Amino acid sequence: MNLQFNRSTPVLLFLAIVAQCGLAAAQYQPGPIATPDSPEQSEKLKNSKDPDFVLRNFRTMYVDASEAEFFGSELLKAELGRNDNFAKLNIRMVDDRRMADVVLKVSYTFAWDYPFELRHQNTTTVLLSGKGEGPFSGPLGAHNVAHQFVEAVRKYREPEKKK
């Protein structure tokens, strides 16, 4: 490939960079918004500031995998539904974010890393976080995120065993 540069090349490069920055700014999504007055959420958790209490008692969860490469929220919800241990946690997935006690947010970093975090809807406090893996594969990534999430939440949700 023969690249030719002239006097206008730096200006064109500068304009291309400015255009990219403008696109990135237009795609910016603000962080989670607390909704403490949402009437649909659990009264028991509405004003709780204790992360441990929220983890043990939340009932509804909104799944947001819009930032995960190779899979979306629907595939992740399906993988959670297929996980036998998820049913034992007594968590109901909802399609309306306003109805949820907590939000499970999954993103993508590089190659096969899918970090996730569970936030309390009313305070936006991070209750737990973890990472799933799926080497350039949506189905494997969603399956592993579901597995890692269930394992992280299980210790808070299952009844303590008597010694």
Short mmCIF file of N, CA and C in Angstrom, two decimals:
data_model
loop_
_atom_site.label_atom_id
_atom_site.label_comp_id
_atom_site.label_asym_id
_atom_site.label_seq_id
_atom_site.Cartn_x
_atom_site.Cartn_y
_atom_site.Cartn_z
N MET A 1 0.85 -1.17 0.00
CA MET A 1 0.00 0.00 0.00
C MET A 1 0.89 1.23 0.00
N ASN A 2 0.61 2.13 -0.86
CA ASN A 2 1.39 3.34 -0.99
C ASN A 2 0.63 4.50 -0.34
N LEU A 3 1.12 4.97 0.78
CA LEU A 3 0.48 6.09 1.47
C LEU A 3 1.19 7.37 1.08
N GLN A 4 0.42 8.36 0.74
CA GLN A 4 1.01 9.63 0.40
C GLN A 4 0.52 10.69 1.37
N PHE A 5 1.45 11.46 1.88
CA PHE A 5 1.13 12.51 2.82
C PHE A 5 1.38 13.85 2.14
N ASN A 6 0.53 14.79 2.46
CA ASN A 6 0.74 16.13 1.97
C ASN A 6 0.50 17.11 3.11
N ARG A 7 0.43 18.38 2.83
CA ARG A 7 0.31 19.40 3.88
C ARG A 7 -1.01 19.30 4.63
N SER A 8 -2.06 18.78 4.01
CA SER A 8 -3.37 18.71 4.67
C SER A 8 -3.54 17.44 5.50
N THR A 9 -2.59 16.50 5.43
CA THR A 9 -2.72 15.23 6.16
C THR A 9 -2.88 15.43 7.67
N PRO A 10 -2.05 16.27 8.32
CA PRO A 10 -2.24 16.46 9.78
C PRO A 10 -3.62 17.03 10.12
N VAL A 11 -4.11 17.92 9.29
CA VAL A 11 -5.43 18.51 9.54
C VAL A 11 -6.51 17.44 9.41
N LEU A 12 -6.40 16.60 8.40
CA LEU A 12 -7.38 15.53 8.22
C LEU A 12 -7.34 14.52 9.38
N LEU A 13 -6.13 14.20 9.83
CA LEU A 13 -6.01 13.31 10.99
C LEU A 13 -6.65 13.92 12.23
N PHE A 14 -6.39 15.22 12.43
CA PHE A 14 -6.98 15.91 13.57
C PHE A 14 -8.51 15.88 13.49
N LEU A 15 -9.07 16.14 12.33
CA LEU A 15 -10.52 16.12 12.16
C LEU A 15 -11.09 14.72 12.40
N ALA A 16 -10.38 13.69 11.98
CA ALA A 16 -10.83 12.32 12.21
C ALA A 16 -10.86 12.01 13.70
N ILE A 17 -9.85 12.47 14.43
CA ILE A 17 -9.80 12.24 15.89
C ILE A 17 -10.94 12.99 16.57
N VAL A 18 -11.17 14.23 16.17
CA VAL A 18 -12.27 15.01 16.75
C VAL A 18 -13.61 14.33 16.48
N ALA A 19 -13.80 13.80 15.28
CA ALA A 19 -15.04 13.11 14.94
C ALA A 19 -15.22 11.88 15.81
N GLN A 20 -14.15 11.11 16.03
CA GLN A 20 -14.22 9.93 16.88
C GLN A 20 -14.57 10.31 18.31
N CYS A 21 -13.98 11.37 18.83
CA CYS A 21 -14.29 11.83 20.19
C CYS A 21 -15.75 12.26 20.29
N GLY A 22 -16.25 12.90 19.25
CA GLY A 22 -17.65 13.31 19.23
C GLY A 22 -18.58 12.12 19.24
N LEU A 23 -18.24 11.07 18.49
CA LEU A 23 -19.04 9.85 18.49
C LEU A 23 -19.01 9.18 19.85
N ALA A 24 -17.84 9.15 20.47
CA ALA A 24 -17.72 8.53 21.79
C ALA A 24 -18.56 9.30 22.81
N ALA A 25 -18.54 10.62 22.72
CA ALA A 25 -19.34 11.43 23.65
C ALA A 25 -20.83 11.22 23.43
N ALA A 26 -21.23 11.05 22.18
CA ALA A 26 -22.65 10.83 21.87
C ALA A 26 -23.12 9.48 22.37
N GLN A 27 -22.21 8.50 22.45
CA GLN A 27 -22.58 7.16 22.90
C GLN A 27 -22.46 7.00 24.41
N TYR A 28 -22.00 8.02 25.12
CA TYR A 28 -21.83 7.94 26.57
C TYR A 28 -23.15 7.64 27.25
N GLN A 29 -23.13 6.65 28.11
CA GLN A 29 -24.30 6.28 28.90
C GLN A 29 -24.03 6.66 30.35
N PRO A 30 -24.88 7.46 30.98
CA PRO A 30 -24.64 7.81 32.37
C PRO A 30 -24.75 6.57 33.25
N GLY A 31 -24.15 6.64 34.42
CA GLY A 31 -24.16 5.53 35.37
C GLY A 31 -25.55 5.26 35.90
N PRO A 32 -25.65 4.28 36.79
CA PRO A 32 -26.96 3.91 37.33
C PRO A 32 -27.59 5.06 38.11
N ILE A 33 -28.90 5.14 38.02
CA ILE A 33 -29.64 6.18 38.71
C ILE A 33 -30.42 5.54 39.84
N ALA A 34 -30.25 6.05 41.04
CA ALA A 34 -30.98 5.53 42.18
C ALA A 34 -32.45 5.91 42.07
N THR A 35 -33.33 4.98 42.42
CA THR A 35 -34.77 5.24 42.38
C THR A 35 -35.40 4.87 43.72
N PRO A 36 -35.07 5.59 44.78
CA PRO A 36 -35.56 5.22 46.11
C PRO A 36 -37.06 5.35 46.29
N ASP A 37 -37.72 6.14 45.46
CA ASP A 37 -39.16 6.32 45.63
C ASP A 37 -40.00 5.46 44.69
N SER A 38 -39.38 4.54 44.02
CA SER A 38 -40.12 3.67 43.11
C SER A 38 -41.07 2.79 43.91
N PRO A 39 -42.37 2.88 43.66
CA PRO A 39 -43.35 2.15 44.47
C PRO A 39 -43.34 0.64 44.24
N GLU A 40 -42.75 0.18 43.13
CA GLU A 40 -42.80 -1.24 42.81
C GLU A 40 -41.79 -2.07 43.58
N GLN A 41 -40.78 -1.45 44.15
CA GLN A 41 -39.72 -2.19 44.80
C GLN A 41 -40.12 -2.67 46.19
N SER A 42 -39.40 -3.65 46.67
CA SER A 42 -39.67 -4.25 47.96
C SER A 42 -39.59 -3.21 49.09
N GLU A 43 -40.63 -3.12 49.87
CA GLU A 43 -40.65 -2.19 51.00
C GLU A 43 -39.56 -2.52 52.02
N LYS A 44 -39.29 -3.79 52.16
CA LYS A 44 -38.29 -4.26 53.12
C LYS A 44 -36.89 -3.73 52.78
N LEU A 45 -36.61 -3.58 51.49
CA LEU A 45 -35.28 -3.16 51.05
C LEU A 45 -35.20 -1.70 50.66
N LYS A 46 -36.33 -1.05 50.56
CA LYS A 46 -36.41 0.29 50.00
C LYS A 46 -35.41 1.27 50.60
N ASN A 47 -35.28 1.29 51.90
CA ASN A 47 -34.40 2.25 52.55
C ASN A 47 -33.19 1.61 53.20
N SER A 48 -32.94 0.36 52.91
CA SER A 48 -31.81 -0.34 53.53
C SER A 48 -30.48 0.17 52.99
N LYS A 49 -29.56 0.37 53.89
CA LYS A 49 -28.21 0.79 53.52
C LYS A 49 -27.19 -0.33 53.78
N ASP A 50 -27.66 -1.46 54.29
CA ASP A 50 -26.79 -2.58 54.64
C ASP A 50 -26.67 -3.54 53.46
N PRO A 51 -25.50 -3.58 52.79
CA PRO A 51 -25.34 -4.46 51.62
C PRO A 51 -25.59 -5.94 51.93
N ASP A 52 -25.16 -6.40 53.09
CA ASP A 52 -25.36 -7.79 53.46
C ASP A 52 -26.85 -8.11 53.58
N PHE A 53 -27.61 -7.21 54.18
CA PHE A 53 -29.05 -7.41 54.33
C PHE A 53 -29.74 -7.45 52.95
N VAL A 54 -29.32 -6.55 52.06
CA VAL A 54 -29.91 -6.51 50.71
C VAL A 54 -29.59 -7.80 49.96
N LEU A 55 -28.33 -8.25 50.02
CA LEU A 55 -27.94 -9.49 49.34
C LEU A 55 -28.75 -10.69 49.82
N ARG A 56 -29.04 -10.74 51.10
CA ARG A 56 -29.77 -11.89 51.66
C ARG A 56 -31.28 -11.83 51.37
N ASN A 57 -31.79 -10.63 51.11
CA ASN A 57 -33.25 -10.48 51.04
C ASN A 57 -33.84 -9.96 49.74
N PHE A 58 -33.03 -9.59 48.75
CA PHE A 58 -33.64 -9.05 47.53
C PHE A 58 -34.41 -10.17 46.83
N ARG A 59 -35.47 -9.78 46.11
CA ARG A 59 -36.32 -10.75 45.43
C ARG A 59 -36.36 -10.57 43.92
N THR A 60 -36.18 -9.34 43.44
CA THR A 60 -36.30 -9.09 42.00
C THR A 60 -34.99 -8.54 41.45
N MET A 61 -34.65 -8.96 40.23
CA MET A 61 -33.38 -8.56 39.63
C MET A 61 -33.60 -8.22 38.15
N TYR A 62 -33.03 -7.12 37.73
CA TYR A 62 -33.02 -6.73 36.33
C TYR A 62 -31.65 -7.09 35.76
N VAL A 63 -31.61 -7.74 34.61
CA VAL A 63 -30.36 -8.16 33.98
C VAL A 63 -30.05 -7.23 32.82
N ASP A 64 -28.86 -6.61 32.86
CA ASP A 64 -28.43 -5.69 31.81
C ASP A 64 -27.08 -6.15 31.27
N ALA A 65 -27.09 -6.80 30.13
CA ALA A 65 -25.85 -7.24 29.47
C ALA A 65 -25.65 -6.48 28.17
N SER A 66 -26.15 -5.26 28.11
CA SER A 66 -26.07 -4.48 26.87
C SER A 66 -24.64 -4.13 26.49
N GLU A 67 -23.73 -4.12 27.45
CA GLU A 67 -22.33 -3.79 27.16
C GLU A 67 -21.46 -5.03 26.99
N ALA A 68 -22.04 -6.20 27.07
CA ALA A 68 -21.27 -7.44 26.89
C ALA A 68 -21.16 -7.73 25.39
N GLU A 69 -19.95 -7.95 24.92
CA GLU A 69 -19.77 -8.33 23.52
C GLU A 69 -20.18 -9.79 23.36
N PHE A 70 -20.70 -10.13 22.24
CA PHE A 70 -21.01 -11.51 21.85
C PHE A 70 -22.26 -12.09 22.48
N PHE A 71 -22.87 -11.46 23.48
CA PHE A 71 -24.16 -11.91 23.98
C PHE A 71 -24.90 -10.75 24.62
N GLY A 72 -26.20 -10.92 24.78
CA GLY A 72 -27.03 -9.87 25.33
C GLY A 72 -27.78 -10.34 26.57
N SER A 73 -28.67 -9.50 27.03
CA SER A 73 -29.42 -9.78 28.25
C SER A 73 -30.29 -11.03 28.14
N GLU A 74 -30.89 -11.24 26.97
CA GLU A 74 -31.79 -12.39 26.82
C GLU A 74 -31.05 -13.71 26.96
N LEU A 75 -29.86 -13.81 26.35
CA LEU A 75 -29.07 -15.04 26.46
C LEU A 75 -28.63 -15.26 27.90
N LEU A 76 -28.24 -14.20 28.59
CA LEU A 76 -27.82 -14.34 29.99
C LEU A 76 -28.99 -14.77 30.86
N LYS A 77 -30.17 -14.20 30.63
CA LYS A 77 -31.35 -14.62 31.41
C LYS A 77 -31.66 -16.10 31.15
N ALA A 78 -31.51 -16.52 29.90
CA ALA A 78 -31.75 -17.93 29.58
C ALA A 78 -30.74 -18.82 30.30
N GLU A 79 -29.50 -18.42 30.35
CA GLU A 79 -28.47 -19.22 31.04
C GLU A 79 -28.72 -19.25 32.54
N LEU A 80 -29.16 -18.14 33.10
CA LEU A 80 -29.52 -18.15 34.53
C LEU A 80 -30.69 -19.10 34.78
N GLY A 81 -31.67 -19.07 33.89
CA GLY A 81 -32.82 -19.96 34.02
C GLY A 81 -32.45 -21.43 33.91
N ARG A 82 -31.43 -21.75 33.12
CA ARG A 82 -30.97 -23.14 32.96
C ARG A 82 -30.14 -23.62 34.15
N ASN A 83 -29.61 -22.70 34.91
CA ASN A 83 -28.74 -23.06 36.04
C ASN A 83 -29.61 -23.59 37.18
N ASP A 84 -29.42 -24.85 37.55
CA ASP A 84 -30.24 -25.49 38.59
C ASP A 84 -30.14 -24.77 39.94
N ASN A 85 -28.98 -24.25 40.26
CA ASN A 85 -28.80 -23.58 41.55
C ASN A 85 -29.44 -22.20 41.60
N PHE A 86 -29.66 -21.58 40.44
CA PHE A 86 -30.29 -20.26 40.43
C PHE A 86 -31.73 -20.34 40.96
N ALA A 87 -32.45 -21.39 40.60
CA ALA A 87 -33.84 -21.55 41.06
C ALA A 87 -33.91 -21.62 42.58
N LYS A 88 -32.90 -22.17 43.22
CA LYS A 88 -32.88 -22.30 44.68
C LYS A 88 -32.64 -20.97 45.39
N LEU A 89 -32.20 -19.96 44.65
CA LEU A 89 -31.87 -18.66 45.26
C LEU A 89 -33.09 -17.78 45.51
N ASN A 90 -34.24 -18.15 44.95
CA ASN A 90 -35.48 -17.39 45.13
C ASN A 90 -35.33 -15.94 44.61
N ILE A 91 -34.82 -15.84 43.39
CA ILE A 91 -34.66 -14.54 42.73
C ILE A 91 -35.52 -14.56 41.47
N ARG A 92 -36.32 -13.53 41.30
CA ARG A 92 -37.17 -13.41 40.11
C ARG A 92 -36.59 -12.35 39.19
N MET A 93 -36.35 -12.71 37.93
CA MET A 93 -35.86 -11.74 36.95
C MET A 93 -37.05 -10.96 36.40
N VAL A 94 -36.89 -9.65 36.29
CA VAL A 94 -37.96 -8.79 35.78
C VAL A 94 -37.47 -8.03 34.55
N ASP A 95 -38.40 -7.64 33.69
CA ASP A 95 -38.05 -6.92 32.46
C ASP A 95 -38.12 -5.40 32.61
N ASP A 96 -38.67 -4.94 33.71
CA ASP A 96 -38.77 -3.50 33.96
C ASP A 96 -37.78 -3.13 35.06
N ARG A 97 -36.81 -2.32 34.70
CA ARG A 97 -35.75 -1.94 35.65
C ARG A 97 -36.33 -1.31 36.92
N ARG A 98 -37.41 -0.56 36.78
CA ARG A 98 -38.01 0.11 37.94
C ARG A 98 -38.60 -0.85 38.95
N MET A 99 -38.90 -2.07 38.52
CA MET A 99 -39.51 -3.06 39.41
C MET A 99 -38.45 -3.85 40.19
N ALA A 100 -37.19 -3.68 39.86
CA ALA A 100 -36.13 -4.51 40.43
C ALA A 100 -35.58 -3.96 41.73
N ASP A 101 -35.27 -4.90 42.63
CA ASP A 101 -34.55 -4.53 43.85
C ASP A 101 -33.07 -4.31 43.53
N VAL A 102 -32.53 -5.12 42.61
CA VAL A 102 -31.12 -5.04 42.24
C VAL A 102 -30.98 -5.11 40.72
N VAL A 103 -29.80 -4.67 40.22
CA VAL A 103 -29.49 -4.72 38.81
C VAL A 103 -28.18 -5.48 38.63
N LEU A 104 -28.21 -6.50 37.78
CA LEU A 104 -27.00 -7.24 37.41
C LEU A 104 -26.51 -6.64 36.09
N LYS A 105 -25.35 -6.00 36.13
CA LYS A 105 -24.77 -5.34 34.96
C LYS A 105 -23.54 -6.11 34.53
N VAL A 106 -23.51 -6.51 33.25
CA VAL A 106 -22.39 -7.26 32.69
C VAL A 106 -21.76 -6.43 31.58
N SER A 107 -20.44 -6.38 31.55
CA SER A 107 -19.74 -5.66 30.49
C SER A 107 -18.68 -6.58 29.88
N TYR A 108 -17.82 -6.02 29.08
CA TYR A 108 -16.81 -6.80 28.37
C TYR A 108 -15.52 -6.02 28.38
N THR A 109 -14.41 -6.69 28.69
CA THR A 109 -13.14 -5.97 28.68
C THR A 109 -12.28 -6.36 27.49
N PHE A 110 -11.84 -7.60 27.41
CA PHE A 110 -10.97 -7.99 26.31
C PHE A 110 -11.00 -9.50 26.12
N ALA A 111 -11.04 -9.90 24.89
CA ALA A 111 -10.95 -11.30 24.47
C ALA A 111 -12.04 -12.18 25.09
N TRP A 112 -11.99 -12.43 26.37
CA TRP A 112 -12.99 -13.33 26.95
C TRP A 112 -13.39 -12.96 28.37
N ASP A 113 -13.09 -11.78 28.82
CA ASP A 113 -13.44 -11.36 30.18
C ASP A 113 -14.76 -10.60 30.20
N TYR A 114 -15.67 -11.08 31.04
CA TYR A 114 -16.98 -10.45 31.21
C TYR A 114 -17.18 -10.08 32.67
N PRO A 115 -16.68 -8.90 33.10
CA PRO A 115 -16.90 -8.50 34.49
C PRO A 115 -18.37 -8.18 34.73
N PHE A 116 -18.83 -8.49 35.95
CA PHE A 116 -20.22 -8.17 36.30
C PHE A 116 -20.26 -7.58 37.69
N GLU A 117 -21.33 -6.83 37.93
CA GLU A 117 -21.56 -6.28 39.26
C GLU A 117 -23.05 -6.28 39.55
N LEU A 118 -23.37 -6.49 40.79
CA LEU A 118 -24.76 -6.47 41.25
C LEU A 118 -24.91 -5.23 42.11
N ARG A 119 -25.83 -4.35 41.72
CA ARG A 119 -26.03 -3.08 42.45
C ARG A 119 -27.43 -3.02 43.05
N HIS A 120 -27.50 -2.44 44.24
CA HIS A 120 -28.79 -2.16 44.86
C HIS A 120 -29.42 -1.00 44.09
N GLN A 121 -30.63 -1.18 43.65
CA GLN A 121 -31.31 -0.20 42.80
C GLN A 121 -31.49 1.15 43.50
N ASN A 122 -31.81 1.15 44.77
CA ASN A 122 -32.13 2.40 45.45
C ASN A 122 -30.91 3.24 45.82
N THR A 123 -29.81 2.58 46.13
CA THR A 123 -28.63 3.32 46.57
C THR A 123 -27.49 3.25 45.56
N THR A 124 -27.58 2.42 44.56
CA THR A 124 -26.54 2.12 43.56
C THR A 124 -25.27 1.56 44.21
N THR A 125 -25.38 1.07 45.42
CA THR A 125 -24.25 0.44 46.09
C THR A 125 -23.92 -0.88 45.39
N VAL A 126 -22.64 -1.12 45.14
CA VAL A 126 -22.21 -2.39 44.57
C VAL A 126 -22.27 -3.44 45.67
N LEU A 127 -23.11 -4.44 45.47
CA LEU A 127 -23.29 -5.50 46.46
C LEU A 127 -22.27 -6.61 46.29
N LEU A 128 -21.97 -6.95 45.05
CA LEU A 128 -20.92 -7.93 44.76
C LEU A 128 -20.48 -7.76 43.33
N SER A 129 -19.32 -8.30 43.03
CA SER A 129 -18.81 -8.25 41.67
C SER A 129 -18.01 -9.51 41.39
N GLY A 130 -17.80 -9.77 40.13
CA GLY A 130 -17.06 -10.95 39.72
C GLY A 130 -16.75 -10.88 38.25
N LYS A 131 -16.31 -12.02 37.70
CA LYS A 131 -15.94 -12.04 36.30
C LYS A 131 -16.21 -13.41 35.72
N GLY A 132 -16.86 -13.41 34.57
CA GLY A 132 -17.05 -14.63 33.81
C GLY A 132 -16.09 -14.64 32.64
N GLU A 133 -15.94 -15.81 32.04
CA GLU A 133 -15.03 -15.94 30.91
C GLU A 133 -15.71 -16.73 29.80
N GLY A 134 -15.38 -16.39 28.57
CA GLY A 134 -15.89 -17.09 27.40
C GLY A 134 -15.05 -16.73 26.21
N PRO A 135 -14.05 -17.55 25.86
CA PRO A 135 -13.11 -17.21 24.79
C PRO A 135 -13.79 -16.89 23.46
N PHE A 136 -13.99 -15.63 23.18
CA PHE A 136 -14.59 -15.13 21.94
C PHE A 136 -15.91 -15.82 21.62
N SER A 137 -16.67 -16.16 22.65
CA SER A 137 -17.91 -16.89 22.44
C SER A 137 -19.01 -16.33 23.33
N GLY A 138 -20.11 -15.93 22.71
CA GLY A 138 -21.24 -15.44 23.47
C GLY A 138 -21.88 -16.50 24.35
N PRO A 139 -22.24 -17.66 23.80
CA PRO A 139 -22.86 -18.68 24.63
C PRO A 139 -21.98 -19.14 25.80
N LEU A 140 -20.68 -19.33 25.55
CA LEU A 140 -19.79 -19.72 26.64
C LEU A 140 -19.65 -18.61 27.68
N GLY A 141 -19.58 -17.38 27.21
CA GLY A 141 -19.47 -16.24 28.13
C GLY A 141 -20.71 -16.11 28.99
N ALA A 142 -21.88 -16.19 28.39
CA ALA A 142 -23.13 -16.07 29.15
C ALA A 142 -23.26 -17.22 30.15
N HIS A 143 -22.91 -18.42 29.73
CA HIS A 143 -22.98 -19.58 30.62
C HIS A 143 -22.05 -19.39 31.83
N ASN A 144 -20.82 -18.93 31.57
CA ASN A 144 -19.86 -18.77 32.66
C ASN A 144 -20.24 -17.62 33.58
N VAL A 145 -20.75 -16.52 33.03
CA VAL A 145 -21.20 -15.40 33.87
C VAL A 145 -22.34 -15.87 34.78
N ALA A 146 -23.29 -16.61 34.23
CA ALA A 146 -24.40 -17.14 35.03
C ALA A 146 -23.87 -18.02 36.15
N HIS A 147 -22.93 -18.90 35.83
CA HIS A 147 -22.35 -19.80 36.84
C HIS A 147 -21.62 -19.02 37.92
N GLN A 148 -20.77 -18.07 37.52
CA GLN A 148 -20.00 -17.28 38.49
C GLN A 148 -20.92 -16.43 39.37
N PHE A 149 -21.96 -15.87 38.77
CA PHE A 149 -22.91 -15.06 39.54
C PHE A 149 -23.62 -15.91 40.59
N VAL A 150 -24.11 -17.08 40.18
CA VAL A 150 -24.82 -17.96 41.12
C VAL A 150 -23.89 -18.37 42.26
N GLU A 151 -22.65 -18.71 41.95
CA GLU A 151 -21.70 -19.10 43.00
C GLU A 151 -21.43 -17.95 43.96
N ALA A 152 -21.35 -16.72 43.45
CA ALA A 152 -21.09 -15.56 44.30
C ALA A 152 -22.27 -15.25 45.21
N VAL A 153 -23.49 -15.42 44.71
CA VAL A 153 -24.68 -15.06 45.48
C VAL A 153 -25.10 -16.19 46.44
N ARG A 154 -24.77 -17.41 46.10
CA ARG A 154 -25.22 -18.58 46.87
C ARG A 154 -24.88 -18.49 48.35
N LYS A 155 -23.71 -18.04 48.69
CA LYS A 155 -23.32 -18.01 50.10
C LYS A 155 -24.17 -17.03 50.92
N TYR A 156 -24.79 -16.08 50.25
CA TYR A 156 -25.67 -15.14 50.95
C TYR A 156 -27.12 -15.63 51.01
N ARG A 157 -27.51 -16.45 50.05
CA ARG A 157 -28.91 -16.82 49.90
C ARG A 157 -29.29 -18.17 50.50
N GLU A 158 -28.36 -19.08 50.56
CA GLU A 158 -28.70 -20.40 51.08
C GLU A 158 -28.72 -20.37 52.60
N PRO A 159 -29.63 -21.15 53.20
CA PRO A 159 -29.67 -21.19 54.66
C PRO A 159 -28.35 -21.74 55.22
N GLU A 160 -27.97 -21.17 56.35
CA GLU A 160 -26.74 -21.63 56.98
C GLU A 160 -26.94 -23.05 57.52
N LYS A 161 -25.94 -23.88 57.30
CA LYS A 161 -26.01 -25.26 57.76
C LYS A 161 -25.62 -25.33 59.22
N LYS A 162 -26.39 -26.09 59.98
CA LYS A 162 -26.10 -26.24 61.41
C LYS A 162 -24.96 -27.22 61.58
N LYS A 163 -24.09 -26.92 62.52
CA LYS A 163 -22.93 -27.78 62.76
C LYS A 163 -23.26 -28.91 63.72
#
